[in-house]
Coordinates of C-alpha atoms and ligand atoms in Angstrom, one line a residue:
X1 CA -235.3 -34.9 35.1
X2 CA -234.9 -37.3 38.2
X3 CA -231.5 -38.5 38.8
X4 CA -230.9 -42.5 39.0
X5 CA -228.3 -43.7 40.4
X6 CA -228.1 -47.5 40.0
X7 CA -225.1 -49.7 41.3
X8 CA -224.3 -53.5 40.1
X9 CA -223.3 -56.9 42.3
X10 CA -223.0 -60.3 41.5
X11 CA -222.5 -61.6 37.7
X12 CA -222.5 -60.7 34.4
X13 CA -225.9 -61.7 34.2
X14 CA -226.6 -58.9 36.7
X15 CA -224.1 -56.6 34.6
X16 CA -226.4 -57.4 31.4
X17 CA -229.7 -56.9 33.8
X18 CA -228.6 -53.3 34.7
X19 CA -227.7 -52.4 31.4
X20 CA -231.6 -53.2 30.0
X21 CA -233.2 -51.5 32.8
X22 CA -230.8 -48.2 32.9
X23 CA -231.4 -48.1 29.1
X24 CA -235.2 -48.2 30.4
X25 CA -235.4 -46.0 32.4
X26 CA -233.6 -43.4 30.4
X27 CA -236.0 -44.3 27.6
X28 CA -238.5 -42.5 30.6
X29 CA -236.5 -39.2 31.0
X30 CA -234.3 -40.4 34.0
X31 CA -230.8 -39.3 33.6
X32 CA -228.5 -41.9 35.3
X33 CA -225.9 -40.4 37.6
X34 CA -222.7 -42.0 39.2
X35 CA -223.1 -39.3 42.5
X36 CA -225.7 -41.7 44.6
X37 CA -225.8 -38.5 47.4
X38 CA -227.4 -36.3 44.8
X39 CA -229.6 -39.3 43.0
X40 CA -233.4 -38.8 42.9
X41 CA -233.5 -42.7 42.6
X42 CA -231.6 -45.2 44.5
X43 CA -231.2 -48.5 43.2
X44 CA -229.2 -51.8 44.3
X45 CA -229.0 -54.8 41.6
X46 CA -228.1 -57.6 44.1
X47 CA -226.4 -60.4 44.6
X48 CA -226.9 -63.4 46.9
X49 CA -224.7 -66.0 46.0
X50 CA -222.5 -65.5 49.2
X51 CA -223.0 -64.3 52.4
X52 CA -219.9 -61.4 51.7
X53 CA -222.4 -60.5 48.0
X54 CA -225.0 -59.1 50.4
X55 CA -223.4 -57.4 53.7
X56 CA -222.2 -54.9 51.2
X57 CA -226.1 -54.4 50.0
X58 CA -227.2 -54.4 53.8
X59 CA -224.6 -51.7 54.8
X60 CA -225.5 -49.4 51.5
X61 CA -229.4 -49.9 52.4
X62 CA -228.1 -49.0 56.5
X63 CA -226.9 -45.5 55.2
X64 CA -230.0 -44.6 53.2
X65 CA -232.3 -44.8 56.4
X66 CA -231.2 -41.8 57.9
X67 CA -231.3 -40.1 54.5
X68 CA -234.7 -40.7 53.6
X69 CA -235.9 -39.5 57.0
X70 CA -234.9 -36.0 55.6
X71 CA -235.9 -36.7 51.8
X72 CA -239.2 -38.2 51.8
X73 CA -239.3 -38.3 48.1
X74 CA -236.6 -40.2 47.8
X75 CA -236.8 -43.2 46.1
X76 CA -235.1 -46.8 47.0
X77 CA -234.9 -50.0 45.2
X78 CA -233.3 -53.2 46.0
X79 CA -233.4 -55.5 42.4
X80 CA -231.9 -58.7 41.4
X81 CA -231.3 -62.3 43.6
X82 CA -231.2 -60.7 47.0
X83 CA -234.8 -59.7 46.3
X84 CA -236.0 -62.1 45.3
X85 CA -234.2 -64.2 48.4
X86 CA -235.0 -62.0 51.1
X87 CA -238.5 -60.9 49.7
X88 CA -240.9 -59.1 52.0
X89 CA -238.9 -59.8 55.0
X90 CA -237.0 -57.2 53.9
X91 CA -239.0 -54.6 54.8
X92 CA -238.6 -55.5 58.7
X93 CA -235.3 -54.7 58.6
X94 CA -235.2 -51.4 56.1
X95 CA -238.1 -50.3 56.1
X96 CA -237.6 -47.4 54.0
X97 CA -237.5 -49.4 50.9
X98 CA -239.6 -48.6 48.3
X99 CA -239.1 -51.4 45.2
X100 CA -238.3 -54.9 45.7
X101 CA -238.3 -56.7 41.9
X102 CA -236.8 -60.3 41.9
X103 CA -234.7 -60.8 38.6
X104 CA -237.5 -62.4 36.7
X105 CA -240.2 -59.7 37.1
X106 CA -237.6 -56.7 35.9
X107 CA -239.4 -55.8 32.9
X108 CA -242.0 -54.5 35.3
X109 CA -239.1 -52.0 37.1
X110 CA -240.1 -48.7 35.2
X111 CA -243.5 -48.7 36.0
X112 CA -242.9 -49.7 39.7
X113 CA -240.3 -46.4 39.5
X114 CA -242.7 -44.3 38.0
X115 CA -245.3 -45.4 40.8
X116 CA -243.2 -45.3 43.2
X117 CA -242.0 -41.3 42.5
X118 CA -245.2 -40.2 42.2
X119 CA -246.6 -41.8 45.5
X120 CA -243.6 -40.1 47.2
X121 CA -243.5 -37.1 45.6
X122 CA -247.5 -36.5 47.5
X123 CA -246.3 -37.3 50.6
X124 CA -244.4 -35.3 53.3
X125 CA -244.1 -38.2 55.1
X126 CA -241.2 -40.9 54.5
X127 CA -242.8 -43.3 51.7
X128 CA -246.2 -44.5 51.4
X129 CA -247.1 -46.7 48.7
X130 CA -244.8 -49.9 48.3
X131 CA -243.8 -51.7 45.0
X132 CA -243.0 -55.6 45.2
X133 CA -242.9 -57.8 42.4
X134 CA -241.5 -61.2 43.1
X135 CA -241.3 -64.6 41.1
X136 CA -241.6 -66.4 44.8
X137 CA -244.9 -64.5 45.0
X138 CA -246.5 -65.4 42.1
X139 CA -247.7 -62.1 41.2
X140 CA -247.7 -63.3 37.7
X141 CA -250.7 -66.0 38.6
X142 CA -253.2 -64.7 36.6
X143 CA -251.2 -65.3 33.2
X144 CA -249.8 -68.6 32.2
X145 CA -245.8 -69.3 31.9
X146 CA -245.8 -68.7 28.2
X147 CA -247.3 -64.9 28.6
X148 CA -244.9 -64.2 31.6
X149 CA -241.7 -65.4 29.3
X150 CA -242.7 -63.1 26.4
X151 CA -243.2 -60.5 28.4
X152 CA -239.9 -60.8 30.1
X153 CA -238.4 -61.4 26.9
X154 CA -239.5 -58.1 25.9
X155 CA -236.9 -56.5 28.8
X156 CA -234.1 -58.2 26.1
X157 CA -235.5 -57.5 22.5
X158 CA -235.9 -53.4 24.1
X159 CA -232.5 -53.4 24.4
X160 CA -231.8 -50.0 22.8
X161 CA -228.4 -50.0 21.6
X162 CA -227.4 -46.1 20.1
X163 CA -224.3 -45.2 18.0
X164 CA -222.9 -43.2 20.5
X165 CA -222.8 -46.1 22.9
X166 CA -219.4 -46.9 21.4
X167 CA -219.4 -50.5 23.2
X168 CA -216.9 -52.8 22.0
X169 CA -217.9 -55.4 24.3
X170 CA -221.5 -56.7 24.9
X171 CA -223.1 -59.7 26.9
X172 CA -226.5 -61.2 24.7
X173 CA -228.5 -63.9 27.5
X174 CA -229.4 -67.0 26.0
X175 CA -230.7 -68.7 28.5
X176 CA -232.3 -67.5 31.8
X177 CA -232.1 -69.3 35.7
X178 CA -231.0 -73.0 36.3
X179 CA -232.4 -76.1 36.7
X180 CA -229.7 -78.2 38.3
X181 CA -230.1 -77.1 41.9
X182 CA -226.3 -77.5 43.3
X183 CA -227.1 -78.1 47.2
X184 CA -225.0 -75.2 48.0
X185 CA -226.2 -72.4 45.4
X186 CA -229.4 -70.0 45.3
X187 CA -229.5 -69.2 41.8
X188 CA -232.4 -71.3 41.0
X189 CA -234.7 -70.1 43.3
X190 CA -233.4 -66.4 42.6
X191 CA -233.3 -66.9 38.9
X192 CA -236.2 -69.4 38.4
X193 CA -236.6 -72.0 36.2
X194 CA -234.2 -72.7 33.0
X195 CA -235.7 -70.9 29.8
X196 CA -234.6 -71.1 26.8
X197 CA -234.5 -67.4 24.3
X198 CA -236.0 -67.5 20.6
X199 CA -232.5 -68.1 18.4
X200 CA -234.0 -65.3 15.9
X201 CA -233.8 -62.7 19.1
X202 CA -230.3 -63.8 20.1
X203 CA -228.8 -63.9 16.7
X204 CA -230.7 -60.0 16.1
X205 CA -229.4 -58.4 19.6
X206 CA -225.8 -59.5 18.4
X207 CA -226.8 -58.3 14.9
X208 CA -227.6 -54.7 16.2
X209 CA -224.4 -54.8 18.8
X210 CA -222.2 -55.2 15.8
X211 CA -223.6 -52.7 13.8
X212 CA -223.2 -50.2 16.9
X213 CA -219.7 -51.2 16.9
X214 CA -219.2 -54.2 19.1
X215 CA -216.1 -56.9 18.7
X216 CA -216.6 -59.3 21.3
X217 CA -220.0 -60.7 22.2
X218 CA -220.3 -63.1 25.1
X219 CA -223.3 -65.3 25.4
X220 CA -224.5 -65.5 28.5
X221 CA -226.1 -68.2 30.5
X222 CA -225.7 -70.3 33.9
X223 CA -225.7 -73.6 32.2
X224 CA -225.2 -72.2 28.8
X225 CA -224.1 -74.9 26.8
X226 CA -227.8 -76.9 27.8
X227 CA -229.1 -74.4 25.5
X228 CA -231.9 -76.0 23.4
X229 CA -234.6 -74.2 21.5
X230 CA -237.6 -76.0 19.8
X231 CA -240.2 -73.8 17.8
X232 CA -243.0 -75.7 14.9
X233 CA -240.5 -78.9 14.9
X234 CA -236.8 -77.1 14.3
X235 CA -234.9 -77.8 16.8
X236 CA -231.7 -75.7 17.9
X237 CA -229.1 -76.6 19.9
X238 CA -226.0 -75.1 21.7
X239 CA -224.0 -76.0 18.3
X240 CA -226.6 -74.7 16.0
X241 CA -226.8 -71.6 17.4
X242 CA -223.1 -71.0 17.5
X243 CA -222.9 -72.1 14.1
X244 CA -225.8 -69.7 13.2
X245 CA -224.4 -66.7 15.1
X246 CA -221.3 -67.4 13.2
X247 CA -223.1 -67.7 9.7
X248 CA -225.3 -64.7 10.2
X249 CA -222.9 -61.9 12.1
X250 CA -219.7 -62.5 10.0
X251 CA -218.4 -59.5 10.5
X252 CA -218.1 -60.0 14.6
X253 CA -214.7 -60.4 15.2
X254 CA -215.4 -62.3 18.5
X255 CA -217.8 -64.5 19.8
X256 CA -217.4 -66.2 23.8
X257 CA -220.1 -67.6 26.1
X258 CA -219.9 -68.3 29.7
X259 CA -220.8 -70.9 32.0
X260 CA -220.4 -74.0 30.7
X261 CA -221.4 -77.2 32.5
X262 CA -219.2 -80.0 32.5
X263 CA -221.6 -82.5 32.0
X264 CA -223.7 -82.9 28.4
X265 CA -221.1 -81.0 26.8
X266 CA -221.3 -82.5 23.2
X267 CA -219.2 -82.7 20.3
X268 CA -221.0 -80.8 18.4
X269 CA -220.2 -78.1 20.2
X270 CA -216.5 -78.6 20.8
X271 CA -216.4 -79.0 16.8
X272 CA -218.4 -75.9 16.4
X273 CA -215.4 -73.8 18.1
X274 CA -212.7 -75.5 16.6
X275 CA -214.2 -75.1 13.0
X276 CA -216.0 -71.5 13.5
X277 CA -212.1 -69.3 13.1
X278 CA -214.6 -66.2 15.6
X279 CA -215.8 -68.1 18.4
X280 CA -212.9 -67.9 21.1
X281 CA -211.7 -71.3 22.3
X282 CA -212.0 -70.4 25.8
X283 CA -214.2 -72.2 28.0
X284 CA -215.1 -71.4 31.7
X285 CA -216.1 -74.7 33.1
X286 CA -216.1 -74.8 36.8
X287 CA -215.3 -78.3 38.6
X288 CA -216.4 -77.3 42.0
X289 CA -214.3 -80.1 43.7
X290 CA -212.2 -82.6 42.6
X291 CA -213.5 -85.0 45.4
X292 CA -216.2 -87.7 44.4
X293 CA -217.8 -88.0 47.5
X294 CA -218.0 -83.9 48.0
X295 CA -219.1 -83.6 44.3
X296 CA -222.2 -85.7 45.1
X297 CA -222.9 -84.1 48.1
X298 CA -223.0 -80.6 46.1
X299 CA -225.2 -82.6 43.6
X300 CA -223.1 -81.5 40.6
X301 CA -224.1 -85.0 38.9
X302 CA -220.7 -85.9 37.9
X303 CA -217.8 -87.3 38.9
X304 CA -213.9 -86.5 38.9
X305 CA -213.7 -88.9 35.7
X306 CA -216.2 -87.3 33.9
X307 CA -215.2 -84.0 34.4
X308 CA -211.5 -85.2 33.2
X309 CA -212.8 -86.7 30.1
X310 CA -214.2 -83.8 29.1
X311 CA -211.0 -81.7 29.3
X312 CA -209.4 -84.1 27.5
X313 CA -212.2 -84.2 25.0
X314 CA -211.7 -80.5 24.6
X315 CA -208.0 -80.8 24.2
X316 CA -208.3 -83.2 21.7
X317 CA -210.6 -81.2 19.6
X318 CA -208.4 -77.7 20.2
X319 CA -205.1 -78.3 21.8
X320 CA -204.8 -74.6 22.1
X321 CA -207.9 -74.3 24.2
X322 CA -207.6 -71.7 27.2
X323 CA -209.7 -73.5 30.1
X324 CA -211.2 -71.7 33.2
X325 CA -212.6 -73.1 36.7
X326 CA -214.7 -72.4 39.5
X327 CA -213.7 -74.1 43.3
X328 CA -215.7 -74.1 46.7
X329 CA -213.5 -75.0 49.7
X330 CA -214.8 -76.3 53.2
X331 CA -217.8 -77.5 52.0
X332 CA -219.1 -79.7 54.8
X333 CA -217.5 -82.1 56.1
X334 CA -214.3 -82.1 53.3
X335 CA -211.2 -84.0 54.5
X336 CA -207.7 -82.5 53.6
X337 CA -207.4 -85.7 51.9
X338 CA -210.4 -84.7 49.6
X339 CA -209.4 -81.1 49.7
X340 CA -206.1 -82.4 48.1
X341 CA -208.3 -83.6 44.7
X342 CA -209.1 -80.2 44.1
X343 CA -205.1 -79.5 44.1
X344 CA -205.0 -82.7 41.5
X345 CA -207.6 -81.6 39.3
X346 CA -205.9 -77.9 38.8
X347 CA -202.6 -80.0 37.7
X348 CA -204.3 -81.9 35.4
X349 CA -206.8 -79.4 33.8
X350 CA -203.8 -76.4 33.8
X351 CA -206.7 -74.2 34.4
X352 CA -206.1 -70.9 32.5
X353 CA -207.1 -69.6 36.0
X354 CA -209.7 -70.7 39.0
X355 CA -212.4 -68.6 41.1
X356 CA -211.4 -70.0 44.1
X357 CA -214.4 -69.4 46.9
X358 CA -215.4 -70.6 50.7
X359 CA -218.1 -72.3 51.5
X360 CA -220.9 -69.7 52.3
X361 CA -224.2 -71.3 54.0
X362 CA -226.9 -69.9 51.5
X363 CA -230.8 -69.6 53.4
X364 CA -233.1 -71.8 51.5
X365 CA -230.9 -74.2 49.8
X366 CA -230.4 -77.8 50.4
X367 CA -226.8 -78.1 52.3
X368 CA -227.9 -75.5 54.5
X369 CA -230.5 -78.1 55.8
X370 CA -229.0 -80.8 55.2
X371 CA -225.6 -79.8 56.6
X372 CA -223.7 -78.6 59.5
X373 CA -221.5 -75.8 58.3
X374 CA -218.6 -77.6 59.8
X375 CA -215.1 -76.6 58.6
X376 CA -213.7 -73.9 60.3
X377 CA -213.2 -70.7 59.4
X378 CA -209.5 -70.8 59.6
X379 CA -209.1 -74.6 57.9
X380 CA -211.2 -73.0 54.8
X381 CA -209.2 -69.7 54.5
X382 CA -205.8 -72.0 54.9
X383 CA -207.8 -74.4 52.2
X384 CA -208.7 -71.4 49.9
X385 CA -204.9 -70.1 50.1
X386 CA -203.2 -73.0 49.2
X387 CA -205.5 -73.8 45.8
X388 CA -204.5 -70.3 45.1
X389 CA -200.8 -71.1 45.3
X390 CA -201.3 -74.5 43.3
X391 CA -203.5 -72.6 40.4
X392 CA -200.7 -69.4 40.7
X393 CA -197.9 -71.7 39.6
X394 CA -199.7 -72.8 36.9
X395 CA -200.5 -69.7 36.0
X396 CA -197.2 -68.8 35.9
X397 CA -196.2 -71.8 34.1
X398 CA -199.0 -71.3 31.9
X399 CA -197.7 -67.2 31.4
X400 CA -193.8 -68.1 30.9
X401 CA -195.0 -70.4 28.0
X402 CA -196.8 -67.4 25.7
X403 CA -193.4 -65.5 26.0
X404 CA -192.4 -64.5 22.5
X405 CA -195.7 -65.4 21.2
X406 CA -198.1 -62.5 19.1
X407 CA -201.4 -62.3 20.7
X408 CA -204.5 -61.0 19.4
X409 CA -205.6 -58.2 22.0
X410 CA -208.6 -56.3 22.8
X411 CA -208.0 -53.1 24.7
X412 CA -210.1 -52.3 27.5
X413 CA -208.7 -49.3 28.6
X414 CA -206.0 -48.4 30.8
X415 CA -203.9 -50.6 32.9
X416 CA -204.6 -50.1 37.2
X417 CA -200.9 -51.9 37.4
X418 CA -199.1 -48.8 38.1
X419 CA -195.6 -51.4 38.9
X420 CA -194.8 -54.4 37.0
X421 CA -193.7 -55.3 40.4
X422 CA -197.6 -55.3 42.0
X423 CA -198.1 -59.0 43.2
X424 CA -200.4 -60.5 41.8
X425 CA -204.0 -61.3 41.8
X426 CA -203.3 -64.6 44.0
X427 CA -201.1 -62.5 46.4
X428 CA -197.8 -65.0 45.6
X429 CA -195.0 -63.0 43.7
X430 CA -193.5 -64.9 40.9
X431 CA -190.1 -65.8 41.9
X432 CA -186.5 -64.6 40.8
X433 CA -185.3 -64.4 37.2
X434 CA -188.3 -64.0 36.6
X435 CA -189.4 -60.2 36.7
X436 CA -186.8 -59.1 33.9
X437 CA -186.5 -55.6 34.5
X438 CA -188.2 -53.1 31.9
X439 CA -188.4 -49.1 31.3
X440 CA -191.8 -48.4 33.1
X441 CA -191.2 -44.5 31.8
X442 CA -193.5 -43.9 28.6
X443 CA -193.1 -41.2 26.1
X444 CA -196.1 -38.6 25.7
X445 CA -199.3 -39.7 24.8
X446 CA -198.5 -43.2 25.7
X447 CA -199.7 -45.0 29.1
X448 CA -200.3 -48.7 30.1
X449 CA -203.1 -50.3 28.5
X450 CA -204.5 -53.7 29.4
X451 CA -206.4 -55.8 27.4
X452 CA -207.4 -59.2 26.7
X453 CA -206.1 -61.9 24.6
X454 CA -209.2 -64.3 22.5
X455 CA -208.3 -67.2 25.4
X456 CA -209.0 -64.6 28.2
X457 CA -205.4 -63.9 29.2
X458 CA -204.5 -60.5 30.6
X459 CA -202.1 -58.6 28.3
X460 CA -200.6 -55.4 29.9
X461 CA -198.7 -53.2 27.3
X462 CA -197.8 -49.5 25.6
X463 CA -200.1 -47.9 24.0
X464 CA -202.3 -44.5 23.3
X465 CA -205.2 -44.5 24.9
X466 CA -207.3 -43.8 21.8
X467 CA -207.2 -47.7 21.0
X468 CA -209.4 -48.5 23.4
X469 CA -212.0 -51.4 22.0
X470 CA -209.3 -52.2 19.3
X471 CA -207.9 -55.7 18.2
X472 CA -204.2 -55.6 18.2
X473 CA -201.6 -58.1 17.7
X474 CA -198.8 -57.7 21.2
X475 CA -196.2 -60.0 21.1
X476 CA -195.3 -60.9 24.4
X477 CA -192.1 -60.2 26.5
X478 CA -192.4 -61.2 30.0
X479 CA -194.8 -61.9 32.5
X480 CA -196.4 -62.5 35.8
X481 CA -198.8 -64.7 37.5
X482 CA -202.0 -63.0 36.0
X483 CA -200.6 -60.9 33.9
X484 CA -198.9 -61.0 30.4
X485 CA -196.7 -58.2 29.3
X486 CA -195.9 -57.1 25.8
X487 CA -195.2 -54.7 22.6
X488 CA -197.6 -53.5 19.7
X489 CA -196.4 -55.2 16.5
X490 CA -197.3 -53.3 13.5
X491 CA -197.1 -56.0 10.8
X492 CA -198.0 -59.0 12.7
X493 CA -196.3 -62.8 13.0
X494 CA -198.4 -65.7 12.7
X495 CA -201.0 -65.2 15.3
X496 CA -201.3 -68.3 18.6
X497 CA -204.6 -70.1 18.0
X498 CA -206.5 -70.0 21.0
X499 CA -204.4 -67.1 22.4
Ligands
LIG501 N1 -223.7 -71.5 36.9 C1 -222.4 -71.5 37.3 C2 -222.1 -70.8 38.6 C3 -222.9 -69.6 39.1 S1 -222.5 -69.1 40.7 C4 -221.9 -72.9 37.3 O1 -222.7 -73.8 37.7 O2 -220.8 -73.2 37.2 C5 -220.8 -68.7 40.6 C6 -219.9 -69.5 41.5 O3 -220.1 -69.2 42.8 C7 -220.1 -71.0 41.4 O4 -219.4 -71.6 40.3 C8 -219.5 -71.5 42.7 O5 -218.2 -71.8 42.7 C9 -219.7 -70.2 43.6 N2 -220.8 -70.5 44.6 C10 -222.1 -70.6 44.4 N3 -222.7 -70.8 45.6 C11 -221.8 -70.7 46.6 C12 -221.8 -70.9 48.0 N4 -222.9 -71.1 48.6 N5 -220.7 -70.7 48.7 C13 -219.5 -70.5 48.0 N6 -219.4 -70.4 46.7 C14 -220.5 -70.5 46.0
LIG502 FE1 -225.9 -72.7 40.8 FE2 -225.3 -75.2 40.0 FE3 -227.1 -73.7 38.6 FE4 -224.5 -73.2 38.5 S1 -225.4 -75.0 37.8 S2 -226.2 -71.7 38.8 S3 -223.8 -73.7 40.6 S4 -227.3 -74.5 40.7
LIG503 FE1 -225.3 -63.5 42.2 FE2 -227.6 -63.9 41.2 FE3 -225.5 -63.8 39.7 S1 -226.9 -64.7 43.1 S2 -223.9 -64.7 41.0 S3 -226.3 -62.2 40.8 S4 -227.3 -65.1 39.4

């Protein structure tokens, strides 16, 4: 049995993409292995969304070359939105790779394996035959649109979900690539065009997660709450499909769905979260800026107004609702004036918490052309430290609030916060009075778990490690920036909403 060993960048949507083409590829009799010096089959699901996503790929690839010198039969894929960026050009620089599939062609991946093992294993020679299927090369010209979506819907309804799997949480795609073209982002040329999944598939996949045992499905999608599905006149939209996931899968405890897109968001869809008592009111809905002028230049086709409207929209339907953002800093040509907004908007929104990211010039897209990169290095980093500070104290504002509250927790597994004293995730230590002082020693069988509350919060607490993929209610006893701490309650209190 060849050994695969296959290693994931980027987003969930990637996460989700390795998963269907490691359940694949095991249908074929390769046994996936987490040892890539004794793999058979090398592959690299990429990323290209910064700069940073792919010098890790390009240092991984650097170490194969010398490898494959020796092991001729060695197989090497790079898969996913670095593909498809880079394409053939690739190949000048490593030329010891053997697979190149963009993102949209990956239900071709196990035959291009297969191929690709048996070309090598004739040779003595460091590779022969090549395997490259790319959206940006059209390889699927001979058959129309319609033909290449089925087929690549196929790589989602083969999803083969087994008992055994025991996953408590699953990621279902509803949607696949973007249509808005940011200026600053590659995922529509890496992903392709927006399409739309049948809501019969989407509502079976979650139908066959639950019955395996999953608890928490998250829809997935880039601008997922543009979601619309139109088959013989019946229409779907975003809200009919929650509402139908909801109806149909009543025994899912909880339902999410990442990203949203601030603009188009509709009521409908706000009422269908506060009225369906599964679908977690937690929203990730990334802002970008909080400048008007810098929001049009990113071509996000909104402005500061809009995006506050909708949060108060969304507060007004669920008051509870836990909220989640994405920031760029330094784009070109930002002012500290304008860089303040983006300070302004995390006070108003109270973000939950904020991906805070610099600038990164992406090949290909718009403001690379358009724009000199023009913020320095050192004004972004001080830029990209600060809206860390700002979002950190709301954090903890946010955090001191849920103190006393019961939670509804799913476990992931066990805590990595080996002191309650760890600084945070934003680096800024909460400040005094605040870290009361608690045992850290646990009796046998019990260690730190960490799990996470229905609005996405971290919740750090005792437990036995057998609870893993569990719901349990935690009421909560102190916390930090990121983190909530807290104790299993048995019999619970009246559960928070949202949390
Ligand atoms: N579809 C999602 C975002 C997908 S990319 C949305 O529109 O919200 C994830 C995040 O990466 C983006 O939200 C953005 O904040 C960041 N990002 C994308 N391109 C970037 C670039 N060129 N430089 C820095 N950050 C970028
Ligand atoms: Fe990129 Fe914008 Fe599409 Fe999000 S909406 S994936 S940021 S182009
Ligand atoms: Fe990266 Fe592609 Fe996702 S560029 S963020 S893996 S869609």
């Amino acid at each position: 049995m060849p050994k695969l060993y296959l290693e994931t960048f980027g987003c969930q949507m990637n996460v989700l993409d390795s998963e269907l083409v490691l359940s694949q590829l095991r249908g074929q009799g390769y046994e996936p292995t987490d040892d890539r010096h004794s793999a058979d089959v090398i592959i690299y699901n990429t990323c290209s969304v910064r700069e940073h996503a792919e010098q890790k790929v390009w240092s991984r690839l650097g170490e194969l070359r010398e490898r494959k010198k020796n092991e001729p039969h060695l197989v090497v894929g790079v898969i996913g939105c670095m593909a498809e960026r880079e394409g053939t050009d690739i190949f000048r620089r490593h030329p010891h790779i053997d697979i190149l599939c963009g993102p949209a062609e990956l239900d071709k991946l196990p035959a291009m394996v297969h191929n690709a093992c048996v070309t090598n294993r004739q040779s003595d020679q460091p590779r022969v035959g090549r395997q490259v299927a790319l959206m940006g090369q059209s390889v699927r010209r001979s058959s129309t649109l319609q033909v290449a979506r089925d087929e690549l819907e196929m790589l989602d309804l083969s999803r083969a979900i087994s008992p055994g799997d025991q996953m408590s949480q699953a990621y279902v795609r509803i949607t696949r690539g973007c249509n808005k073209f940011c200026t600053y982002c590659v995922v529509p040329y890496t992903r392709g065009p927006e399409v739309h999944r049948p809501p019969g598939n989407i509502i079976e996949e979650v139908r066959k997660l639950v019955d395996s045992g999953a608890k928490e499905v998250t829809l997935l999608g880039q601008t997922i709450n543009h979601y619309f599905f139109e088959q013989n006149g019946r229409r779907t939209t975003f809200a009919d499909l929650l509402y139908q996931i909801h109806e149909a899968v009543p025994d899912l405890p909880r339902l999410r769905f990442v990203t949203s897109f601030p603009r188009d968001f509709t009521d409908e869809a706000l009422q269908a979260m506060r009225d369906c008592p599964r679908i977690c009111r937690y929203l990730h809905v990334p802002a970008q800026h909080g400048n008007n002028r810098i929001l049009k230049l990113m071509n996000r086709g909104y402005t500061i107004e809009q995006y506050r409207e909708f949060i108060d929209r969304a507060r007004d339907y669920m008051p509870d609702i836990s909220i989640a953002s994405d920031f760029i800093v330094g784009f070109p040509t930002e002012t500290d004036e304008e860089f303040e907004q983006c300070c302004d908007i995390i006070r108003y929104a109270r973000f939950k918490n904020s991906f805070i990211f610099k600038y990164s010039p992406r090949p290909g897209t718009v403001a690379i052309d358009r724009f000199d990169d023009d913020v320095p290095e050192t004004v972004k980093r001080e830029r990209n430290n600060r809206l860390l500070d700002v979002q950190g104290e709301i954090c903890a504002q946010n955090n001191r609030a849920m103190i006393g509250k019961t939670v509804e927790v799913m476990v992931e597994g066990e805590s990595k916060l080996v002191s309650r004293r760890a600084k945070s995730n934003t680096g800024v230590e909460l400040g005094a009075g605040f870290q009361r002082k608690q045992s850290v020693s646990l009796s046998t069988n019990q260690t730190q778990l960490v799990g996470r509350t229905r609005g996405d919060q971290v919740v750090v607490f005792e437990g036995d490690l057998s609870l893993k993929g569990q719901l349990l209610d935690v009421v909560i006893t102190d916390a930090q920036q990121m983190t909530l701490f807290g104790k299993r309650v048995e019999s619970p209190a009246e559960l928070v909403g949202a949390s």
